[in-house]
Short mmCIF file of C-alpha atoms in Angstrom, two decimals:
data_model
loop_
_atom_site.label_atom_id
_atom_site.label_comp_id
_atom_site.label_asym_id
_atom_site.label_seq_id
_atom_site.Cartn_x
_atom_site.Cartn_y
_atom_site.Cartn_z
CA GLY A 9 -21.09 -63.28 33.79
CA GLU A 10 -19.42 -63.23 30.41
CA ASN A 11 -16.69 -65.79 29.83
CA VAL A 12 -14.74 -67.54 27.20
CA GLY A 13 -14.03 -71.21 27.71
CA LEU A 14 -12.62 -74.22 25.95
CA HIS A 15 -14.34 -77.57 25.55
CA LEU A 16 -11.22 -79.75 25.80
CA PRO A 17 -8.20 -79.06 27.95
CA THR A 18 -5.97 -81.50 26.02
CA LEU A 19 -5.86 -82.81 22.49
CA SER A 20 -3.51 -85.46 21.11
CA VAL A 21 -3.21 -85.99 17.35
CA GLN A 22 -1.03 -87.96 15.00
CA GLU A 23 1.45 -86.03 12.88
CA GLY A 24 -0.10 -85.32 9.50
CA ASP A 25 -3.66 -85.43 10.75
CA ASN A 26 -5.91 -82.42 10.98
CA SER A 27 -6.54 -80.85 14.43
CA ILE A 28 -9.65 -79.07 15.56
CA ILE A 29 -9.61 -76.96 18.72
CA ASN A 30 -12.90 -75.63 19.97
CA CYS A 31 -13.91 -72.61 22.00
CA ALA A 32 -17.24 -71.41 23.36
CA TYR A 33 -18.02 -67.84 24.27
CA SER A 34 -21.02 -66.40 26.05
CA ASN A 35 -20.90 -62.69 25.21
CA SER A 36 -23.05 -62.25 22.15
CA ALA A 37 -21.78 -58.70 21.84
CA SER A 38 -18.19 -59.85 21.17
CA ASP A 39 -17.18 -58.74 17.73
CA TYR A 40 -13.54 -59.78 17.43
CA PHE A 41 -11.88 -63.11 18.12
CA ILE A 42 -8.28 -64.17 18.09
CA TRP A 43 -6.46 -67.49 18.38
CA TYR A 44 -3.08 -67.48 20.07
CA LYS A 45 -0.46 -70.22 20.31
CA GLN A 46 1.82 -70.44 23.33
CA GLU A 47 4.87 -72.64 23.25
CA SER A 48 6.68 -73.58 26.42
CA GLY A 49 8.75 -70.70 27.79
CA LYS A 50 7.30 -68.17 25.35
CA GLY A 51 4.53 -65.61 25.31
CA PRO A 52 1.36 -66.12 23.32
CA GLN A 53 1.81 -65.73 19.59
CA PHE A 54 -0.93 -64.49 17.27
CA ILE A 55 -2.21 -67.15 14.85
CA ILE A 56 -5.33 -65.83 13.19
CA ASP A 57 -8.25 -63.55 13.94
CA ILE A 58 -11.80 -63.11 12.74
CA ARG A 59 -14.39 -60.40 13.04
CA SER A 60 -18.05 -61.05 13.74
CA ASN A 61 -19.13 -60.09 10.22
CA MET A 62 -17.33 -63.22 8.93
CA ASP A 63 -17.90 -66.91 9.58
CA LYS A 64 -14.65 -68.29 8.15
CA ARG A 65 -11.13 -67.10 7.65
CA GLN A 66 -8.16 -69.03 6.31
CA GLY A 67 -4.47 -68.63 6.87
CA GLN A 68 -1.52 -70.79 6.15
CA ARG A 69 -2.59 -74.30 7.27
CA VAL A 70 -5.05 -72.76 9.72
CA THR A 71 -8.73 -71.95 9.42
CA VAL A 72 -10.92 -70.23 11.98
CA LEU A 73 -14.67 -70.80 11.94
CA LEU A 74 -17.13 -68.65 13.77
CA ASN A 75 -20.68 -69.72 14.51
CA LYS A 76 -22.46 -66.80 16.11
CA THR A 77 -25.71 -68.73 16.44
CA VAL A 78 -24.25 -71.10 18.98
CA LYS A 79 -21.41 -68.79 20.09
CA HIS A 80 -18.75 -71.19 19.03
CA LEU A 81 -15.27 -70.66 17.62
CA SER A 82 -12.92 -73.30 16.24
CA LEU A 83 -9.37 -73.49 15.03
CA GLN A 84 -8.52 -76.07 12.40
CA ILE A 85 -4.88 -76.94 11.72
CA ALA A 86 -4.23 -78.92 8.57
CA ALA A 87 -1.50 -81.55 8.39
CA THR A 88 -0.49 -81.05 12.02
CA GLN A 89 3.27 -81.00 12.61
CA PRO A 90 5.34 -81.55 15.77
CA GLY A 91 6.04 -77.80 15.82
CA ASP A 92 2.35 -77.23 16.34
CA SER A 93 2.56 -78.72 19.82
CA ALA A 94 1.62 -75.89 22.17
CA VAL A 95 -1.22 -74.47 24.22
CA TYR A 96 -3.85 -72.73 22.12
CA PHE A 97 -5.97 -69.90 23.52
CA CYS A 98 -9.03 -68.25 22.09
CA ALA A 99 -9.73 -64.67 23.06
CA GLU A 100 -12.73 -62.46 22.52
CA MET A 101 -13.20 -58.75 22.46
CA ASN A 102 -16.20 -56.46 22.60
CA TYR A 103 -14.63 -53.24 21.56
CA GLY A 104 -17.44 -50.99 22.69
CA GLY A 105 -18.22 -52.74 25.95
CA SER A 106 -14.81 -53.66 27.26
CA GLN A 107 -12.60 -50.83 26.06
CA GLY A 108 -11.05 -53.21 23.57
CA ASN A 109 -9.72 -55.58 26.20
CA LEU A 110 -9.19 -59.21 25.30
CA ILE A 111 -10.79 -61.94 27.43
CA PHE A 112 -8.89 -65.21 27.18
CA GLY A 113 -10.08 -68.79 27.52
CA LYS A 114 -8.23 -71.33 29.64
CA GLY A 115 -6.33 -72.92 26.79
CA THR A 116 -6.13 -76.32 25.08
CA LYS A 117 -2.88 -78.22 25.03
CA LEU A 118 -2.17 -79.78 21.67
CA SER A 119 0.26 -82.71 21.57
CA VAL A 120 1.39 -84.04 18.21
CA LYS A 121 2.57 -87.65 18.13
CA PRO A 122 5.25 -88.46 15.53
CA GLU B 30 10.85 -62.15 17.82
CA THR B 31 7.57 -60.30 18.33
CA GLY B 32 9.14 -56.90 18.84
CA VAL B 33 8.24 -56.93 22.56
CA THR B 34 11.02 -57.64 25.02
CA GLN B 35 10.82 -58.26 28.78
CA THR B 36 13.45 -58.26 31.47
CA PRO B 37 14.28 -60.10 33.54
CA ARG B 38 13.10 -63.44 32.16
CA HIS B 39 13.22 -65.01 35.62
CA LEU B 40 12.98 -63.42 39.05
CA VAL B 41 12.97 -64.85 42.52
CA MET B 42 12.16 -62.49 45.34
CA GLY B 43 11.27 -62.52 49.00
CA MET B 44 8.04 -61.06 50.33
CA THR B 45 9.81 -57.95 51.65
CA ASN B 46 11.74 -57.18 48.47
CA LYS B 47 11.10 -54.45 45.95
CA LYS B 48 11.70 -55.28 42.33
CA SER B 49 10.64 -54.04 38.92
CA LEU B 50 9.71 -55.76 35.70
CA LYS B 51 10.50 -54.00 32.42
CA CYS B 52 8.84 -54.21 29.07
CA GLU B 53 9.89 -52.51 25.84
CA GLN B 54 8.18 -52.61 22.46
CA HIS B 55 9.87 -51.73 19.20
CA LEU B 56 6.72 -51.69 17.11
CA GLY B 57 5.61 -48.12 17.38
CA HIS B 58 2.44 -49.19 19.16
CA ASN B 59 0.33 -46.85 21.28
CA ALA B 60 -1.17 -49.33 23.75
CA MET B 61 0.59 -51.56 26.24
CA TYR B 62 -0.72 -54.15 28.67
CA TRP B 63 0.30 -56.22 31.67
CA TYR B 64 -1.16 -59.73 32.08
CA LYS B 65 -0.72 -62.37 34.78
CA GLN B 66 -0.66 -66.01 33.76
CA SER B 67 -1.07 -68.56 36.58
CA ALA B 68 -1.26 -72.31 36.24
CA LYS B 69 -4.75 -73.55 35.37
CA LYS B 70 -6.17 -70.06 35.04
CA PRO B 71 -6.90 -67.94 32.01
CA LEU B 72 -4.70 -65.01 31.21
CA GLU B 73 -5.71 -62.17 33.54
CA LEU B 74 -5.51 -58.60 32.33
CA MET B 75 -3.95 -56.35 34.96
CA PHE B 76 -3.33 -52.94 33.45
CA VAL B 77 -3.83 -51.15 30.16
CA TYR B 78 -2.06 -48.02 28.99
CA ASN B 79 -3.04 -46.07 25.92
CA PHE B 80 -0.79 -43.20 24.82
CA LYS B 81 0.98 -43.44 28.25
CA GLU B 82 -2.31 -43.01 30.11
CA GLN B 83 -3.67 -45.79 32.25
CA THR B 84 -7.09 -46.76 30.98
CA GLU B 85 -7.70 -49.96 32.89
CA ASN B 86 -6.88 -51.29 36.31
CA ASN B 87 -8.52 -54.65 36.77
CA SER B 88 -8.85 -54.55 40.58
CA VAL B 89 -5.15 -55.26 40.97
CA PRO B 90 -3.73 -55.04 44.51
CA SER B 91 -1.67 -51.98 45.24
CA ARG B 92 1.45 -54.08 45.77
CA PHE B 93 1.59 -54.02 41.96
CA SER B 94 2.32 -50.53 40.61
CA PRO B 95 2.59 -49.88 36.86
CA GLU B 96 4.52 -47.09 35.27
CA CYS B 97 4.50 -46.02 31.62
CA PRO B 98 7.03 -43.22 31.01
CA ASN B 99 6.51 -43.31 27.23
CA SER B 100 4.65 -45.36 24.63
CA SER B 101 7.57 -47.79 24.21
CA HIS B 102 8.28 -48.66 27.83
CA LEU B 103 6.19 -50.19 30.55
CA PHE B 104 7.21 -51.13 34.05
CA LEU B 105 5.60 -53.14 36.81
CA HIS B 106 6.92 -52.27 40.27
CA LEU B 107 6.56 -55.01 42.84
CA HIS B 108 6.51 -54.51 46.63
CA THR B 109 5.71 -56.85 49.52
CA LEU B 110 4.34 -59.57 47.27
CA GLN B 111 2.74 -62.80 48.43
CA PRO B 112 3.61 -66.36 47.38
CA GLU B 113 0.34 -66.55 45.45
CA ASP B 114 1.66 -63.76 43.23
CA SER B 115 4.11 -66.24 41.73
CA ALA B 116 3.22 -66.47 38.03
CA LEU B 117 4.31 -65.61 34.53
CA TYR B 118 3.86 -61.84 33.93
CA LEU B 119 3.32 -61.05 30.31
CA CYS B 120 3.55 -57.69 28.61
CA ALA B 121 1.80 -56.99 25.30
CA SER B 122 1.36 -54.08 22.95
CA SER B 123 -1.04 -53.17 20.19
CA GLN B 124 -1.23 -50.44 17.59
CA ASP B 125 -4.26 -49.02 19.37
CA ILE B 126 -6.81 -50.30 21.84
CA GLY B 127 -8.86 -52.95 20.11
CA ASN B 128 -6.17 -54.20 17.75
CA GLU B 129 -4.23 -57.46 17.74
CA GLN B 130 -1.88 -57.69 20.70
CA PHE B 131 1.73 -58.79 20.43
CA PHE B 132 3.17 -60.47 23.50
CA GLY B 133 6.60 -60.52 25.05
CA PRO B 134 8.17 -63.74 26.36
CA GLY B 135 7.16 -62.99 29.94
CA THR B 136 8.92 -62.81 33.30
CA ARG B 137 8.66 -65.94 35.42
CA LEU B 138 8.25 -64.59 38.99
CA THR B 139 8.63 -66.69 42.10
CA VAL B 140 7.84 -65.18 45.47
CA LEU B 141 9.33 -67.01 48.43
#
């Protein structure tokens, strides 16, 4: 079946370093991808999205890369800060096939060491 | 913060109780969603409403009953739940189906 998954369940980085969180997806028909951040006690918060007609999109300190050939998505966080500590989820959507519903991965916990 | 509020934030109930979760969005969105978040599992979509009409029911047991009286409010009525239903229940909204979803803070539900 179709699924979205994450390569690493936990990631620990030093403050100031760059972080890379990876995500694999199996539905080649997915055309929209979102990264969410979830801090303890809060709901998921939108970080950045990318559509399948792009391979890179940059935000403030974050960059999402999409490799459709290998069905891989990554989130890069520059100069990681303690406030970046959270669980990060990737989500995929195939608008035509799934009525626009998001399918979430399991999440990667990012811990930032001071 | 996101424009989506949920009440209560925490709820403890027995298996014979009836309770309701409430979600309200102040964003003018047309679509609203209920998700279940359990430990060590991905977020599970439960229900989708678009313009107050239910468009998706992801094989959710009938002990969960959604209600969407208008585009700004969404309820989840709970009846005779099981301990395995204990989870964080998240509400989300989006401008339309297929757009970015904004999440509320969730209701932490414990079924005894």
